PDB file of C-alpha atoms in Angstrom:
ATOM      1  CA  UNK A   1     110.663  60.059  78.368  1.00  0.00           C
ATOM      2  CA  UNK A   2     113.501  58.148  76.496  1.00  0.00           C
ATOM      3  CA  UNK A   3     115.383  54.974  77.344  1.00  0.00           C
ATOM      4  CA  UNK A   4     118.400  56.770  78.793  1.00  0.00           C
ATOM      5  CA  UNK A   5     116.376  59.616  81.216  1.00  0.00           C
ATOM      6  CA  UNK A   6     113.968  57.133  82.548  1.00  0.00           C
ATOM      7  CA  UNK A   7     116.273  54.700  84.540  1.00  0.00           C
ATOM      8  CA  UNK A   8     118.060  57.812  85.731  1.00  0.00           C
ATOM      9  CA  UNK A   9     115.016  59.329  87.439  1.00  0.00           C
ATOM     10  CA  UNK A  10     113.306  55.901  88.326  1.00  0.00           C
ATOM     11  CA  UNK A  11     116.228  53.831  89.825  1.00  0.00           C
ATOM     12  CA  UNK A  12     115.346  51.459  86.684  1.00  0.00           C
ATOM     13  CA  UNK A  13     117.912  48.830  84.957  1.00  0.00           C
ATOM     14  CA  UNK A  14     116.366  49.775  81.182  1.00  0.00           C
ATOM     15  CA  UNK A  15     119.366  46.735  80.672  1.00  0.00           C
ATOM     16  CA  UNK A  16     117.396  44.005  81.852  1.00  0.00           C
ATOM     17  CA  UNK A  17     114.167  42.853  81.027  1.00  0.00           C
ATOM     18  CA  UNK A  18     111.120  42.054  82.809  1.00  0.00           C
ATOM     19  CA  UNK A  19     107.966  40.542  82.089  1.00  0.00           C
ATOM     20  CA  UNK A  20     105.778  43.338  83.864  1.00  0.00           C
ATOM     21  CA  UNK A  21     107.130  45.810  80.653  1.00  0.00           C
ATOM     22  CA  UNK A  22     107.097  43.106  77.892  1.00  0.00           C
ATOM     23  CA  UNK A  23     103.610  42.733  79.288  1.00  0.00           C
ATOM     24  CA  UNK A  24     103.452  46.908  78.491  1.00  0.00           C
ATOM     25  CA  UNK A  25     104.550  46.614  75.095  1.00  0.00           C
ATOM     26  CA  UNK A  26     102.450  43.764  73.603  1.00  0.00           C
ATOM     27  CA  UNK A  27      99.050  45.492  75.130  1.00  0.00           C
ATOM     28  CA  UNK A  28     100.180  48.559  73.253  1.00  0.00           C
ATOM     29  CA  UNK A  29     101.836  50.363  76.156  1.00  0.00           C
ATOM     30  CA  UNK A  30     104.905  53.247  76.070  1.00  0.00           C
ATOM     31  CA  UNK A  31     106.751  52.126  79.377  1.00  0.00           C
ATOM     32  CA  UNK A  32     109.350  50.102  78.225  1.00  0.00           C
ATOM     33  CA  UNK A  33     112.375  49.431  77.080  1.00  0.00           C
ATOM     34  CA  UNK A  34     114.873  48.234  73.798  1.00  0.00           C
ATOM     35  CA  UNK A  35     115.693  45.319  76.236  1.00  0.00           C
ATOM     36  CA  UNK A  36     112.002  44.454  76.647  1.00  0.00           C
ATOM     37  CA  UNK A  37     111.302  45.212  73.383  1.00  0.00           C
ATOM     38  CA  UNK A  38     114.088  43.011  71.821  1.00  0.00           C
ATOM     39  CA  UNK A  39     112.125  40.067  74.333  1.00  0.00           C
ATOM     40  CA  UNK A  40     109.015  40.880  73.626  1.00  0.00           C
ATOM     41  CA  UNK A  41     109.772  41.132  69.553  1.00  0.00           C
ATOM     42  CA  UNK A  42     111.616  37.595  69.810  1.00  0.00           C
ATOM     43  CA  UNK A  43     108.930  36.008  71.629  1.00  0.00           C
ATOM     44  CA  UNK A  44     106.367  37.541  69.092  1.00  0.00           C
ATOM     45  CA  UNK A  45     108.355  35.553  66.504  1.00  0.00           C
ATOM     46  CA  UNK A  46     108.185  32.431  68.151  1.00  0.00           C
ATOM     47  CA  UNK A  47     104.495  32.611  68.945  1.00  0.00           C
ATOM     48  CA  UNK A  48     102.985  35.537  66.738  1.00  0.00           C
ATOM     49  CA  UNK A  49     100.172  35.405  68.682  1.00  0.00           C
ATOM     50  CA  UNK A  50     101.157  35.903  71.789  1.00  0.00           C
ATOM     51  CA  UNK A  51      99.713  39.836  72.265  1.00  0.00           C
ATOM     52  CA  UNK A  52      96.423  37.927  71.801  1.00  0.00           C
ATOM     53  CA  UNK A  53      97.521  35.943  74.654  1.00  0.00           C
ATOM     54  CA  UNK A  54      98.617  38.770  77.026  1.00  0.00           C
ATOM     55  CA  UNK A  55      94.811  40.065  76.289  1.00  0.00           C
ATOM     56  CA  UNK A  56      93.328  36.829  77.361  1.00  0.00           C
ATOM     57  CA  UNK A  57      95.086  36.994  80.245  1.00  0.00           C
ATOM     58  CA  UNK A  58      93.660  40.195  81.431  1.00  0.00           C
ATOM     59  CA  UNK A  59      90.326  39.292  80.324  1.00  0.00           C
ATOM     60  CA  UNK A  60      90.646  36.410  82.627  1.00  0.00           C
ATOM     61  CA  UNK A  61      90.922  38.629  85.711  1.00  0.00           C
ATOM     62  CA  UNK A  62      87.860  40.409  84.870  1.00  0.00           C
ATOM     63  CA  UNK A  63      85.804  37.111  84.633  1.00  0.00           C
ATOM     64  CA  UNK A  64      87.820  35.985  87.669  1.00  0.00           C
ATOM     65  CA  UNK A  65      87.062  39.982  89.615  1.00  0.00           C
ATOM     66  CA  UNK A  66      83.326  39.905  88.579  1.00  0.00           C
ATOM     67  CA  UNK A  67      83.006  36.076  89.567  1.00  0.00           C
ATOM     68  CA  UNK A  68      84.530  36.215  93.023  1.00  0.00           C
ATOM     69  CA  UNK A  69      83.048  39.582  93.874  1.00  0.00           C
ATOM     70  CA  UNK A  70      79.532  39.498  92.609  1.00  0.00           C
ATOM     71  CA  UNK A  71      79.136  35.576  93.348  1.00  0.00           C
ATOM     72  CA  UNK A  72      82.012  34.467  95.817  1.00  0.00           C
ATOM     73  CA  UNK A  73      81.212  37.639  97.882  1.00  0.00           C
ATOM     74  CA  UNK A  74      85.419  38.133  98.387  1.00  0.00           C
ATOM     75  CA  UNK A  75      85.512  41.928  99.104  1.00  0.00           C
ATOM     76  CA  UNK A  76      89.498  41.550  99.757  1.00  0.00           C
ATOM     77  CA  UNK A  77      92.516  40.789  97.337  1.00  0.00           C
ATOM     78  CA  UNK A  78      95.880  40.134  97.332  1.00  0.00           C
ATOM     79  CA  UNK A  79      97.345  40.828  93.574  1.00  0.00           C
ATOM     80  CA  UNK A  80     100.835  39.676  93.277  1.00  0.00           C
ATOM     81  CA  UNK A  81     102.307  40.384  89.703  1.00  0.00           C
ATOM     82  CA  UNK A  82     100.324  43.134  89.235  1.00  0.00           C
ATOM     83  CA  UNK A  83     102.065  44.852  86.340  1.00  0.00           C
ATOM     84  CA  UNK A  84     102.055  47.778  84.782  1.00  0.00           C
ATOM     85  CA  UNK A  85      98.548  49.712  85.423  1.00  0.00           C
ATOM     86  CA  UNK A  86      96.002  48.620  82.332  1.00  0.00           C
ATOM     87  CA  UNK A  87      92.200  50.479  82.698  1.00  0.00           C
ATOM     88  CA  UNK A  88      90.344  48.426  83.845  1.00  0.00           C
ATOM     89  CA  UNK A  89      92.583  47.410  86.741  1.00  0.00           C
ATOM     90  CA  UNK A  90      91.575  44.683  89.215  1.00  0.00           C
ATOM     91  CA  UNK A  91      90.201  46.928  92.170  1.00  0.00           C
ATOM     92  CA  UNK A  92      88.217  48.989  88.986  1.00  0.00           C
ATOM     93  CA  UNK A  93      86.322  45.680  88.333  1.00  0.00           C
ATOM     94  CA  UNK A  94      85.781  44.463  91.675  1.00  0.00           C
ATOM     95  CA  UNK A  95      84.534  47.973  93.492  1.00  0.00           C
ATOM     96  CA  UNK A  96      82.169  49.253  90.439  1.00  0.00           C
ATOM     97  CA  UNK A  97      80.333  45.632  92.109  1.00  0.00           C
ATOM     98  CA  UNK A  98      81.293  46.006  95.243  1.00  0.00           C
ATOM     99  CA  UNK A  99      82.897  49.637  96.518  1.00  0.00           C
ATOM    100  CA  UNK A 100      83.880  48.956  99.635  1.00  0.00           C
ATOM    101  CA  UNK A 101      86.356  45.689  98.121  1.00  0.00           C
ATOM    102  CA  UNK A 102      90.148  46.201  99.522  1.00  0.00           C
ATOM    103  CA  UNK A 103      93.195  45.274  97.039  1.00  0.00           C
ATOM    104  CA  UNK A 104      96.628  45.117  98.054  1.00  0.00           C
ATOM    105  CA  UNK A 105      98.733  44.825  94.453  1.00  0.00           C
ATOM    106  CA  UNK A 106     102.402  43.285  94.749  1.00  0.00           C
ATOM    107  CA  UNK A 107     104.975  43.676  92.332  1.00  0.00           C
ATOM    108  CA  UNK A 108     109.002  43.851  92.063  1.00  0.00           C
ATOM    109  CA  UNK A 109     109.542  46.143  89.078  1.00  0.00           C
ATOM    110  CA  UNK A 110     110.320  49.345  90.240  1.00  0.00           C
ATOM    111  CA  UNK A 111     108.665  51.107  86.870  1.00  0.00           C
ATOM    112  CA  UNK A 112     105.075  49.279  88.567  1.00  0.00           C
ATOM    113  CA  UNK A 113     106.579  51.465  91.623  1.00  0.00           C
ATOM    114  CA  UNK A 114     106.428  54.651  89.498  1.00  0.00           C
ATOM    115  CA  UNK A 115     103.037  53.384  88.295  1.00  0.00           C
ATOM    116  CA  UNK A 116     101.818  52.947  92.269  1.00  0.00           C
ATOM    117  CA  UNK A 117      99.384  56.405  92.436  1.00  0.00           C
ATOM    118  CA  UNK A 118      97.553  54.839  89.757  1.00  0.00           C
ATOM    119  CA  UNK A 119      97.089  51.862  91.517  1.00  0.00           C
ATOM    120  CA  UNK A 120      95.900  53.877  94.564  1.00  0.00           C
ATOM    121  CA  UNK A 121      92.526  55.461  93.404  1.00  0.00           C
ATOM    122  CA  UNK A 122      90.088  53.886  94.951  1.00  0.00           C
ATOM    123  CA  UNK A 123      86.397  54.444  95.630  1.00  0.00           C
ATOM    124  CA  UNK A 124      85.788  56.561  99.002  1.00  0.00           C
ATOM    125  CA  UNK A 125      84.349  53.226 100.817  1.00  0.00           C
ATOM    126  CA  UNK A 126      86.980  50.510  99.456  1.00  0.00           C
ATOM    127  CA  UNK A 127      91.319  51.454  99.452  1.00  0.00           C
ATOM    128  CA  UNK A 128      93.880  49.783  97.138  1.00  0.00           C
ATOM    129  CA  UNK A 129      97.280  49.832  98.191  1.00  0.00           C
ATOM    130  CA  UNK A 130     100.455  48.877  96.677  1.00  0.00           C
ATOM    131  CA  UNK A 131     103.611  46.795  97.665  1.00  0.00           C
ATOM    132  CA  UNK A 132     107.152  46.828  96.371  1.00  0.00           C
ATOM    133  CA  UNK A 133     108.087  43.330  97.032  1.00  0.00           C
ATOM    134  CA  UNK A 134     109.131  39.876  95.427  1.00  0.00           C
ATOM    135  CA  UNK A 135     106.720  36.902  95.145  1.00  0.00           C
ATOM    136  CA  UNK A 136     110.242  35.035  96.467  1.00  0.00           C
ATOM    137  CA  UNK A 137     109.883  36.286  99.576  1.00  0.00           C
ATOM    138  CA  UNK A 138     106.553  35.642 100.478  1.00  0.00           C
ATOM    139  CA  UNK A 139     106.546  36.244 104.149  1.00  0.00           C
ATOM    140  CA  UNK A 140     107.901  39.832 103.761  1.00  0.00           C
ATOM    141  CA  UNK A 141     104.687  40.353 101.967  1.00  0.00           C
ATOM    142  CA  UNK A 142     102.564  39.040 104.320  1.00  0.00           C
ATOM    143  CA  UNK A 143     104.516  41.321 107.072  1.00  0.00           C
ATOM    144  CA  UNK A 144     104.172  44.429 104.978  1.00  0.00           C
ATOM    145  CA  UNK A 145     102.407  47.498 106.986  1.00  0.00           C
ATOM    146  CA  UNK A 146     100.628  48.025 103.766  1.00  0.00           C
ATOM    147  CA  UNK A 147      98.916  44.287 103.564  1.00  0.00           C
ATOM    148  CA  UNK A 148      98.513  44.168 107.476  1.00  0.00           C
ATOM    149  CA  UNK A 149      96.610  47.491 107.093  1.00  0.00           C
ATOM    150  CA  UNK A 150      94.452  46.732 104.130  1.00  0.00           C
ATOM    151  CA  UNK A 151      93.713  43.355 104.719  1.00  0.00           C
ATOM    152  CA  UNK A 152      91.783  41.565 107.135  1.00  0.00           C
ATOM    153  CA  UNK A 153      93.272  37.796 107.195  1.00  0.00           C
ATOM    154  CA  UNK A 154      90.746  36.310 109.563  1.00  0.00           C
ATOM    155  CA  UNK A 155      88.389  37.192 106.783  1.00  0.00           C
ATOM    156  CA  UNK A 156      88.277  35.456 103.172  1.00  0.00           C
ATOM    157  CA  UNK A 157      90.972  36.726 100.725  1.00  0.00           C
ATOM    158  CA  UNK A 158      91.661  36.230  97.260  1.00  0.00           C
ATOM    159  CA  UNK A 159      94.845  35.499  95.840  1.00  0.00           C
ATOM    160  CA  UNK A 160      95.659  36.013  92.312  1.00  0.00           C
ATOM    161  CA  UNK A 161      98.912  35.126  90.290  1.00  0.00           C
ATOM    162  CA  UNK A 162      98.484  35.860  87.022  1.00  0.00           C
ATOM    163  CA  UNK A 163     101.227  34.959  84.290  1.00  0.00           C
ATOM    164  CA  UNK A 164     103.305  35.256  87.037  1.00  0.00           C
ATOM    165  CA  UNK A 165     104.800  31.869  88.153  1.00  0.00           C
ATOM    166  CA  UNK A 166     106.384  31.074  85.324  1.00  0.00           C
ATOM    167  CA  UNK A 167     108.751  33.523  86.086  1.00  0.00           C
ATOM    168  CA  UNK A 168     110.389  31.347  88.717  1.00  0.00           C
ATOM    169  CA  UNK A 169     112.430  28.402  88.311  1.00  0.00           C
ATOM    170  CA  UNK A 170     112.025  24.938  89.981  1.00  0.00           C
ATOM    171  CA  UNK A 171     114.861  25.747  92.423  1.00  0.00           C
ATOM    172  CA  UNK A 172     113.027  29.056  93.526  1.00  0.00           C
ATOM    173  CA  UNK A 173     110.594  26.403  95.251  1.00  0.00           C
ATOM    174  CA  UNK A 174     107.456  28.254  93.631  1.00  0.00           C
ATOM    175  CA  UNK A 175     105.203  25.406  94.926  1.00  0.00           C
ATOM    176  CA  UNK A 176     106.104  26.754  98.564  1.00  0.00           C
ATOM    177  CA  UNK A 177     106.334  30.234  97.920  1.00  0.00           C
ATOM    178  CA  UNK A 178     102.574  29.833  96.817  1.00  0.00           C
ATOM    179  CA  UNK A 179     101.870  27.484  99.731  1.00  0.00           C
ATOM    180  CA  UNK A 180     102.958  29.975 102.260  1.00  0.00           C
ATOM    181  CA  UNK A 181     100.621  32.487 101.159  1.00  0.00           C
ATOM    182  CA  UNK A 182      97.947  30.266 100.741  1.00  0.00           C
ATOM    183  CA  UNK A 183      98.282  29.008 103.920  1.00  0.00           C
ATOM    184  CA  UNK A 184      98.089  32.349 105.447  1.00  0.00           C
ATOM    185  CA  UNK A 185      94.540  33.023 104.227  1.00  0.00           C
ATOM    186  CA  UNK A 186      91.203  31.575 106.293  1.00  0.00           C
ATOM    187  CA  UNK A 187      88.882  28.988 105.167  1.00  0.00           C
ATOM    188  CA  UNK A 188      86.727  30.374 102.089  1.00  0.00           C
ATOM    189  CA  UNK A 189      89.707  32.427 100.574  1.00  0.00           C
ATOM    190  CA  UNK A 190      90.435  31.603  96.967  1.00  0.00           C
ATOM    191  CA  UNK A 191      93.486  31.351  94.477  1.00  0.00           C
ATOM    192  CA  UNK A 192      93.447  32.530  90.961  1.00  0.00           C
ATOM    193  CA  UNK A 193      96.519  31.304  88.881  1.00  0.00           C
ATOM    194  CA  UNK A 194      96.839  31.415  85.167  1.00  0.00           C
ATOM    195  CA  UNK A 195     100.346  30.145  83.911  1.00  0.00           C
ATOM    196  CA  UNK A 196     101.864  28.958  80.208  1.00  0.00           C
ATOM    197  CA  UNK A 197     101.921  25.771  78.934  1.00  0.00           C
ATOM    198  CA  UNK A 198     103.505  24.158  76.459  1.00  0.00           C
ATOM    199  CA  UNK A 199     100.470  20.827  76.519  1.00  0.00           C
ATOM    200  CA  UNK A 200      99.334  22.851  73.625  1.00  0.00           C
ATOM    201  CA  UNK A 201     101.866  23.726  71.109  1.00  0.00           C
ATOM    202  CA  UNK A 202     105.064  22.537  72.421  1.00  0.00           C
ATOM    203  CA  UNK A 203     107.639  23.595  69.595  1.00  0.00           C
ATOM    204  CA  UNK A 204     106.855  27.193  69.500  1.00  0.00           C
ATOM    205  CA  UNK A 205     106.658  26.857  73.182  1.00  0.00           C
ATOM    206  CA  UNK A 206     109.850  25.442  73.524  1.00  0.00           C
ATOM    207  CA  UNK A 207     111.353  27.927  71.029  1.00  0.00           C
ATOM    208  CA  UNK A 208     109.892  30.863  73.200  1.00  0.00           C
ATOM    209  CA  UNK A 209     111.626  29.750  76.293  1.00  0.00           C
ATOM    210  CA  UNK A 210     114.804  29.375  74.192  1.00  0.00           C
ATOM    211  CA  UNK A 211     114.058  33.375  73.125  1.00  0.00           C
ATOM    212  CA  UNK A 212     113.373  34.518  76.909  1.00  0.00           C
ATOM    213  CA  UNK A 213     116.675  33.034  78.508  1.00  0.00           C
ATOM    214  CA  UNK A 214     118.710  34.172  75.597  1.00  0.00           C
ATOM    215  CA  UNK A 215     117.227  37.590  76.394  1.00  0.00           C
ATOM    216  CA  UNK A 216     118.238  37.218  80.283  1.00  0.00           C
ATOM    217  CA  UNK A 217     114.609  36.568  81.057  1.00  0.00           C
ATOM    218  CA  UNK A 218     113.438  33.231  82.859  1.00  0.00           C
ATOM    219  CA  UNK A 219     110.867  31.730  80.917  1.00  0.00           C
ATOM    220  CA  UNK A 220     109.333  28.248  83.061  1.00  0.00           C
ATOM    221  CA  UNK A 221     105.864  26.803  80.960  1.00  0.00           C
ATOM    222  CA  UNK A 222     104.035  23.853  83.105  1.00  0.00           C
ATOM    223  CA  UNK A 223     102.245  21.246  82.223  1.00  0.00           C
ATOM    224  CA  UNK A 224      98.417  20.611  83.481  1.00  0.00           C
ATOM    225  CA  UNK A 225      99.761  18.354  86.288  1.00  0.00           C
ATOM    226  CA  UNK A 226     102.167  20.737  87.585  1.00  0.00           C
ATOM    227  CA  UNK A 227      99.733  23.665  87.090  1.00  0.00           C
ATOM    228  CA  UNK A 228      97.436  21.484  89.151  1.00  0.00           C
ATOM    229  CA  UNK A 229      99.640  20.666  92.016  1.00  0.00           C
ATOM    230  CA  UNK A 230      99.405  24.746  93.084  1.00  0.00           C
ATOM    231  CA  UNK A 231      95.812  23.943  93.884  1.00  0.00           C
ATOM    232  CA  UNK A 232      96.254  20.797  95.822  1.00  0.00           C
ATOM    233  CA  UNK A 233      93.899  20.426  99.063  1.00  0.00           C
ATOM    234  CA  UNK A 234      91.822  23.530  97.727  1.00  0.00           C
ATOM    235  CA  UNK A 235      88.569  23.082  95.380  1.00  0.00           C
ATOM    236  CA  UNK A 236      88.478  23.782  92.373  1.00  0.00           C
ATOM    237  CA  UNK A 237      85.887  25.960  90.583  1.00  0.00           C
ATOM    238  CA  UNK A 238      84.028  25.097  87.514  1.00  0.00           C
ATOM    239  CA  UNK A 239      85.037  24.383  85.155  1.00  0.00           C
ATOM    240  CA  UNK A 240      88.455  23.656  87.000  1.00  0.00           C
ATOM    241  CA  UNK A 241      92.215  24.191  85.188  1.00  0.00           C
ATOM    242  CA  UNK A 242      90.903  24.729  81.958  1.00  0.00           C
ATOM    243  CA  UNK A 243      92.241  26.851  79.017  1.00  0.00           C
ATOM    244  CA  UNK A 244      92.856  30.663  79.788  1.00  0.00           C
ATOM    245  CA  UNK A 245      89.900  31.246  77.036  1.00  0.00           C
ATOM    246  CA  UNK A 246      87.658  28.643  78.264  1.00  0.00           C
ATOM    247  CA  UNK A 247      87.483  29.520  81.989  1.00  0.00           C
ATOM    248  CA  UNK A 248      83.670  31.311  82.013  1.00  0.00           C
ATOM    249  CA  UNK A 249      84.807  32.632  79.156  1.00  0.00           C
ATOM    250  CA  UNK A 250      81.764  35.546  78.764  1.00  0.00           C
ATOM    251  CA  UNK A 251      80.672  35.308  75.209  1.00  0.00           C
ATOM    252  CA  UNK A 252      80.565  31.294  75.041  1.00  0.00           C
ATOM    253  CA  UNK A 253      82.795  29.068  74.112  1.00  0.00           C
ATOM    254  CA  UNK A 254      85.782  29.601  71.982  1.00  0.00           C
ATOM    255  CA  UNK A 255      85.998  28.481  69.021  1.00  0.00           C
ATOM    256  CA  UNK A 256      89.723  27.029  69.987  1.00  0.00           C
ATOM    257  CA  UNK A 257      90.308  27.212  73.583  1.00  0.00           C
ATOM    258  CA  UNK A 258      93.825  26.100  72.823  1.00  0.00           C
ATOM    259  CA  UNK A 259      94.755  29.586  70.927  1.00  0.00           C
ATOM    260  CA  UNK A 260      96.208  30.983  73.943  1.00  0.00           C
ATOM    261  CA  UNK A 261      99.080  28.612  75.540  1.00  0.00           C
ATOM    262  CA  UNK A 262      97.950  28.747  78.973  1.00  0.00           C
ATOM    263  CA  UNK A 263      96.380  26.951  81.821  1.00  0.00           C
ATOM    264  CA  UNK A 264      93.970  28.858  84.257  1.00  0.00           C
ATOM    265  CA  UNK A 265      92.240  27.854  87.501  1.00  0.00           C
ATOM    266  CA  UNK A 266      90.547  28.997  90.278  1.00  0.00           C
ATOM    267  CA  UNK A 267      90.064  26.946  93.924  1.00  0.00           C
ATOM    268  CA  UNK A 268      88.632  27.724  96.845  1.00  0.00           C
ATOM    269  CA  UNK A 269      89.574  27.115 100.445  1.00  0.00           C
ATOM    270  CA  UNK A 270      87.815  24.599 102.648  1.00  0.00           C
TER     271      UNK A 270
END
């Protein structure tokens, strides 16, 4: 399917980019677009190895499925920034532990929409489900038939945002948005956040966010402080915010934790 017949059928800008495609197109993936690409490409050139990056991030919720599930006992998620489908998907991880584990998967690019079926195979004991909905509006997802039906909230949930906050801007108020969801979810729920940083390498970081908002794309890297205030009044998980790579990382320490620009955490609720 090419650039111009896609958005036709899909209801799709292919004008504007968004991360859940430039996410697409540096794991290797066909559904995206020039706009994306042109992103994705000038990001590439600020930090060439950001594809790496994209990969750690997705190993990261494997750890952080196979950690919660097999140790945490969560058998219910809440996935919001879900992205384009990538085998193994979140609910793959957690039921081949676990079958009868519940995922609802949130995300506001209408592509991830297309995408949703996929999403939707589950085991025979467990269900995913998918929601069409913006991490702005939080309540709306909490409302949604879809989550209400899925997920039990008087039982422990977790909450994962991966790569996904930095997509909002101060004045978008994500420290609430977060808040209200967390504060939805009972005592022993969990949050899993990974977000960039630019603690590590702050000139090509700072060049990259120049690249994203001259692409139309909001680009917002925190620093371990900030990162840290989404967790507040929750506890943290060894080894707490630590580098994407060095969070259980399964093969042992990396040689440089600091090769992927991002921050990653996990916390559970008292």
């Amino acid at each position: 399917m090419t650039d111009q017949q896609q958005p036709a059928s899909a209801g799709i800008d292919a004008t504007v980019p968004h991360s859940a495609r430039i996410y697409d197109y540096w794991l290797g993936g066909k559904d995206n677009f020039a706009a994306d690409r042109a992103v994705a490409e000038a990001l590439v050139a600020a930090i060439p190895t950001i594809r790496a990056m994209a990969a750690e991030n997705r190993s990261f919720v494997h750890r952080v499925a196979r950690y919660l599930v097999g140790q945490a006992g969560v058998r219910q998620f809440l996935d919001i920034g879900t992205g384009i489908p990538t085998r193994p998907n979140l609910h793959e991880v957690a039921q081949q532990i676990a079958p009868e584990t519940r995922v609802v998967y949130v995300d506001n690019d209408p592509i991830v929409l297309v995408h949703a079926r996929a999403l939707m195979v589950s085991t025979d004991e467990g269900r995913s489900e998918y929601i069409h909905a913006d991490l702005r509006e939080p309540e709306k997802i909490l409302q949604d038939p879809a989550l209400t039906g899925t997920l039990d909230l008087d039982q422990p949930v977790a909450l994962t945002l991966i790569a996904i906050l930095m997509l909002l801007k101060d004045a978008d108020d994500p420290f609430g948005k977060v808040r209200v969801l967390m504060d939805a979810l009972p005592s022993g729920s969990y949050v899993a956040i990974t977000h960039p940083t630019g603690d590590f390498d702050p000139e090509a970081m700072a060049t990259a966010v120049a690249s994203a908002n001259h692409g139309g794309m909001t680009l917002v890297p925190r620093s371990r402080d900030e990162v840290a205030r989404f967790f507040d009044g929750w506890e943290l998980i060894e080894p707490g915010i630590a580098p994407v790579m060095a969070w259980q990382p399964d093969n042992g320490a990396p040689s440089d934790p600091h090769a992927a620009y991002y921050w990653a955490g996990v916390a559970r609720k008292p």
